[in-house]
Tab-separated table of C-alpha atoms in Angstrom:
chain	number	residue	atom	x	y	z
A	1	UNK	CA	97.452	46.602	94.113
A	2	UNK	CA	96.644	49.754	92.589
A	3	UNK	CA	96.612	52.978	94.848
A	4	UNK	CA	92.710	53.915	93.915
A	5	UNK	CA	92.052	50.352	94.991
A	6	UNK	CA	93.448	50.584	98.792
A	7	UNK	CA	90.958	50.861	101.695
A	8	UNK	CA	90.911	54.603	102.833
A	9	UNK	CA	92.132	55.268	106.127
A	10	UNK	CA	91.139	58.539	108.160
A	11	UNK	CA	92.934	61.422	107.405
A	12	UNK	CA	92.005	63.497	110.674
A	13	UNK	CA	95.296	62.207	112.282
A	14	UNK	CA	97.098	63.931	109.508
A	15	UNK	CA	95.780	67.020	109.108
A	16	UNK	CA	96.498	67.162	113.521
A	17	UNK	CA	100.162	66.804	112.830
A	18	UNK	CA	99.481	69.370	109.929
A	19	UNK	CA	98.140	71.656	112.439
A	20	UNK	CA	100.726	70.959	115.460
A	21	UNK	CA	103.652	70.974	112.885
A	22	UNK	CA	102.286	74.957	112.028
A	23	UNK	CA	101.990	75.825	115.423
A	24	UNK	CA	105.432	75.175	115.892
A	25	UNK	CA	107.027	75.959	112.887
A	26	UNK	CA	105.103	79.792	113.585
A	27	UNK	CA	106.749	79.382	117.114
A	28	UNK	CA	109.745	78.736	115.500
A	29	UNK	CA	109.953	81.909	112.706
A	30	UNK	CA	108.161	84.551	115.567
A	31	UNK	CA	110.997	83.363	118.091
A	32	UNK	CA	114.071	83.882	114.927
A	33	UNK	CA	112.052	87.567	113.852
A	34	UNK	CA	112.594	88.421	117.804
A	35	UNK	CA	115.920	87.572	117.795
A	36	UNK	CA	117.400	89.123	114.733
A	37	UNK	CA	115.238	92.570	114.524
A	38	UNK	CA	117.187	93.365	111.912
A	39	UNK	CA	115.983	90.718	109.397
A	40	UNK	CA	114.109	92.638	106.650
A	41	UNK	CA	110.266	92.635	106.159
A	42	UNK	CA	110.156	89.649	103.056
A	43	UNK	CA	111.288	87.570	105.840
A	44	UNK	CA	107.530	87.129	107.229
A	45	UNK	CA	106.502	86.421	103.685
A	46	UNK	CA	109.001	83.796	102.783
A	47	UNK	CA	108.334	82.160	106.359
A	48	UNK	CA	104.350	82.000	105.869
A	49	UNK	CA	105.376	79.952	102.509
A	50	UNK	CA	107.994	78.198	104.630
A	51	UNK	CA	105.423	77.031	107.372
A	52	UNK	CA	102.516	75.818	105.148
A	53	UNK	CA	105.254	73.408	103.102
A	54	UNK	CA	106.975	72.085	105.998
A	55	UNK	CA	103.280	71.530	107.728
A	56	UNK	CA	102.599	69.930	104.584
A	57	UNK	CA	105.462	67.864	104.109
A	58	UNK	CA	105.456	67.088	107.694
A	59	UNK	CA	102.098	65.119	107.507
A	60	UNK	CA	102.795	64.068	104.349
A	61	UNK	CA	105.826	61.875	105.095
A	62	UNK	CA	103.767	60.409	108.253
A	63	UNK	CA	100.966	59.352	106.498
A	64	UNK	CA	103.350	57.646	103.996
A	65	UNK	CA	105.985	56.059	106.702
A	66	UNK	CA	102.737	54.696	108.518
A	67	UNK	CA	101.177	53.509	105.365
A	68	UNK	CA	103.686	52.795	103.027
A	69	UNK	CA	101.802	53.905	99.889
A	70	UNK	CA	100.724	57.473	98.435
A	71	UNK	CA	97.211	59.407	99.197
A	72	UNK	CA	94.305	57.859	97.104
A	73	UNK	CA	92.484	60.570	94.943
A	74	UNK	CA	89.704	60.816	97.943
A	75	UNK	CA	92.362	60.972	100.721
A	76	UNK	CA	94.463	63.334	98.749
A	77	UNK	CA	91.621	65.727	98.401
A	78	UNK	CA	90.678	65.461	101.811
A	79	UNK	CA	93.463	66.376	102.942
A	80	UNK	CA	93.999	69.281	101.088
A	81	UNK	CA	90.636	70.518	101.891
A	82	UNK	CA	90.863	70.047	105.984
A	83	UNK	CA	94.587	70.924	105.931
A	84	UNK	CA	93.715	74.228	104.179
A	85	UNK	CA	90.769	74.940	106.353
A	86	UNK	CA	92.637	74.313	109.376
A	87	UNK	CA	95.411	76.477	107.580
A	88	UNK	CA	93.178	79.350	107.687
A	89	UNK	CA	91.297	78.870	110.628
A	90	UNK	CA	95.114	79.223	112.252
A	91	UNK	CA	96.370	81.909	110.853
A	92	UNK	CA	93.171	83.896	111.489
A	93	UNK	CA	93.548	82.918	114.983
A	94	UNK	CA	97.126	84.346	114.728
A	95	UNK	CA	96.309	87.332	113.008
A	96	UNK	CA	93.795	88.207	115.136
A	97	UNK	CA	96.473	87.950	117.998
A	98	UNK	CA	98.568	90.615	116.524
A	99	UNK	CA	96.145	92.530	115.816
A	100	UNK	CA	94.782	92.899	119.410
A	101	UNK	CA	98.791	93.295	120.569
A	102	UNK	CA	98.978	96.243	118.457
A	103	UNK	CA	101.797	94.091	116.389
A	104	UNK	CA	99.775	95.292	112.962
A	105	UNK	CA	100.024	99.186	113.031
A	106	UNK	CA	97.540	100.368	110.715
A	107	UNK	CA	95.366	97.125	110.354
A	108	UNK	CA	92.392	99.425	112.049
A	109	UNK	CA	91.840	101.553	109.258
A	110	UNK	CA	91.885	98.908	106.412
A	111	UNK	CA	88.131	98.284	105.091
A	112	UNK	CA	86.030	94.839	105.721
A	113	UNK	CA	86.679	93.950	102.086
A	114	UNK	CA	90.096	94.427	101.860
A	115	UNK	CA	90.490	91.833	104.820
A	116	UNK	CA	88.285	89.883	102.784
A	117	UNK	CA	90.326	89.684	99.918
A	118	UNK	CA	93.372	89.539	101.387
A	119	UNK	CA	91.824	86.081	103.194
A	120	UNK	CA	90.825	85.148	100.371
A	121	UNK	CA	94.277	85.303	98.307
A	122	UNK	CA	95.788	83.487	101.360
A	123	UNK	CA	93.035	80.995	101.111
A	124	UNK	CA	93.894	80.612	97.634
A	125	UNK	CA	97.737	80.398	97.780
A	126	UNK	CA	97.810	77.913	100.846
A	127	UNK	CA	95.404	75.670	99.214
A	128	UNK	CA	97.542	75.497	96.606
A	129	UNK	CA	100.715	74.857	98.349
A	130	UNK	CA	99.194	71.931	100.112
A	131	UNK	CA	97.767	70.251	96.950
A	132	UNK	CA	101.198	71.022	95.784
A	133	UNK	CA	102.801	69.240	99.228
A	134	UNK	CA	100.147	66.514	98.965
A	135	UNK	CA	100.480	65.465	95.411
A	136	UNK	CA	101.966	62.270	94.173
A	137	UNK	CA	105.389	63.725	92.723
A	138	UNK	CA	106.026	65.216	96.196
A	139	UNK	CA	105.097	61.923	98.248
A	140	UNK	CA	107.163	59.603	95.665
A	141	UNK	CA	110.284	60.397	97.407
A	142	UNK	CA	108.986	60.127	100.861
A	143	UNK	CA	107.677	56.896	99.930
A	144	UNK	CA	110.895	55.694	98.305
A	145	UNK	CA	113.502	56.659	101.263
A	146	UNK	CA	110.913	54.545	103.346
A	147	UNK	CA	110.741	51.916	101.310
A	148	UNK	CA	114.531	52.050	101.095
A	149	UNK	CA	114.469	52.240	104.936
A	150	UNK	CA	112.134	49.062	105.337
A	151	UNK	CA	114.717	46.691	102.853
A	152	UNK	CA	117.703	48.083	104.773
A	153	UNK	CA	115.956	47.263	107.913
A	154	UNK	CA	114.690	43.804	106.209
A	155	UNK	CA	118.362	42.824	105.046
A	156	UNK	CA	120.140	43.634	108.564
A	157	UNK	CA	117.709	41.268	110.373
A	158	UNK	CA	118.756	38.305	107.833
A	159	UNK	CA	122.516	39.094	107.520
């Protein structure tokens, strides 16, 4: 059966572990930045790219191990939609967080529209990291180590 043939399933679960999986992973980079002061400033760039992929990859690989097929064009861009939204909606929550703790010296004086802009770019660039994450060529080797997982399993019970 043909992927764009498949019954849709809800992708709200998904874009959940999306959201729990960058909560931690954030957890994760703010607890190594604490702990090694002395890692220089590209390291919170490289780690904002390294959260949104691993978030990404994260539900990814569990709506593939529970289904055992790739997204369908609908799911795919539903996903990549609420994923991105939630994306945002995070990392304002975050930013507004360091902000208030004073962790942003000089973020009072920037204008409304650079904030704007800049939230916009981000917007931009993790939307298209996750319809990077989500697309087929990144799934197709989730979905093959499962399937490889499922025949090993398969064989062991019959040998």
């Amino acid at each position: 059966m043909d992927v764009g043939q498949v019954k849709s399933v809800n992708v709200w679960p998904y874009v959940g572990f999306y959201s729990l999986m960058m909560v931690g992973l954030t957890a994760v980079f703010i607890a190594i930045a604490m702990m090694f002061r002395s890692l220089p400033d590209s390291f919170g760039n490289a780690s904002g790219f390294a959260i949104t992929f691993g978030s990404t990859s994260f539900a990814s690989y569990k709506f593939v191990k529970r289904n055992l097929r790739l997204f369908n064009r609908d799911e795919y861009w539903k996903i990549t939609l609420l994923s991105s939204l939630a994306s945002c909606l995070l990392s304002l929550v975050f930013v507004g967080l360091a902000v208030a703790g004073g962790a942003m010296p000089g973020s009072d004086t920037m204008p409304a529209l650079v904030w704007v802009f800049v939230l916009l770019f981000a917007g931009l660039v993790v939307f298209g990291i996750n319809a990077l994450g989500y697309s087929s060529r990144m799934g197709k080797s989730f979905l093959k180590a499962e399937l490889a997982r499922q025949a090993r399993l398969n064989t062991e019970t019959f040998r």
